[in-house]
Amino acid sequence: MVRFAVPDYLYLLTAVPLLAAVYLLALRSRRRRLARFGNPLTLAGLMPEASPARMRNKVVLFLAALVLLTLALARPQLGSKLREVEREGVEIMLAVDVSNSMLADDFEPNRLERTKYAVEQVLEGLEEDKVGVVVFAGDAYVQLPITSDYLTARTFVSQIAPDMVSRQGTALGSAISLAASSFTSESGTSRVIVLITDGENHEDDPLGAAEHAAAQGVTIYTIGIGTPEGAPIELGGDFIRDENGEIVVSKLDEKTLQEIALATGGAYVRAGNRSIGLQEIISRINETEKARLAATVFEEYDERYQYLLAAALVLLLLEFVLLSRRNPLLARYNIFNRPGAGDGR
């Protein structure tokens, strides 16, 4: 595993494209100024020592050295030893609705994208808990098993899309049952499902699934994303219509979500435009009893910055040695035995 001990230095990399842009603008300005004095080919003959290629190579070497120096400052490290540690935390299964109704735009830009953004923000703040992801529509699938690797979790969440589940619908019961069976044995009663959906169940018995999950020590928090007034669903540039040709309006079903949360001792939160309520639920979860969870971490890291630093110094040395103009002293010597070289021809 590669990590940076001081990742803040990586922001310096933004200077590289800026410096490259400054060089290109300066080069363009120089060409315009020279063009005022005559034909560029004629002027090139009057300036035999000038070498645009050398200057370009010097800039490339300098920018490459700057990149390597920045990476060296960030101190890249490689994990060299694995160790299993115990943490006190909660196992959280995020059950995310990916049905077409989550494309309704009563939340900007739509319900699903708003959900993904909120989940990614919460994952950045987790430390001791483990997290997994279930996606569901007409069927439910485990997208990410329980893990303490939040970086991987954010990557998986960013890829959530309606086409992940081929069969449309909203099977809340299947999602709850699958999430409840996805916890590890070490979690004990520190098991939480966060169900994020518009609540429009069309498939099964979510309340029965919730009661069964509660018997397994699972607490379910539900988040209703959407509005009671609802919004049309745009798919492929057109609105989804029913068998009568009428535009389908997806509305929030709060009653079902409230009953699910109540059956397990959890809570229901209606999402708002400023916050969908996920952060508030996580804060409440952190106040509950925690289990001792095992996690595999890297205990020791080997520094690798010295290799980057050495490479950067070599590039800087080359940049220093490489002259921006042709050397008139060296031009006297016919190093490559070319006819006419060194005799003024």
C-alpha angles and dihedrals in degrees: 000000000000122000138163117237092204105025093168089080089066088077086074088072088077087072092065098071089040092055090045090052091049090052093049091049091049090049091050091049091050092052091051092051092048091048089064091066098052147283111350091225091053092047091050089061090052091053104049093161094056114101118182090180091058092050091049091050091049091054092048091050092048094049092047090051090049091054092050093047091051092051090048091052089053087057106225112217135190121215108241104175132038122215131179112226133184122234133181109236149113129266109233124192112196110208107196124191111227098174119130090259087071087068091070110122102222082112120049121281088355139305096269097048090047089052094049091051092051093048092050090051092051093048089057089061100047119105115158104019128090121228139197134179131226120185122198146176118142087344132025128231135181104241094177126015119222109296143157091216100106094177091060090044092055090049092053093046092052089058096054111126138155092252090066089084114048098197114070125218134081112270101182093167094054091048092051094046093048093046092048091054093049099072121106122247092246094063093079109181094338091100123130133178118198108198114198114188146117087251098235099143115190104160122048149348108300094172092056090049090050092052090050090050090050089055087058092055096260122145117203125206115190129204119197111208115190137045130275088237090056132202137242120263117237116204126170093354094306136082120256112249133196127237090279093055093252120139110257114236116202113214131190113255102206097167095067093047093049091052092049093052093044092052091059102036092255130118140249123229127186111219118239132201092255096043133002089214098249094120091052091051092050090051089053091047091054089060092060128089112289130213128220104258125191119227133177114229138168108258100187132031131200116221115237101174093100093069092053091046092052092049091049092051091051091052092048090050091051090048090052094048094045106086119218089225134044109268109246091202093058090045089071091067122076093219096164096037093242116168111255095012115139096009096090095260 
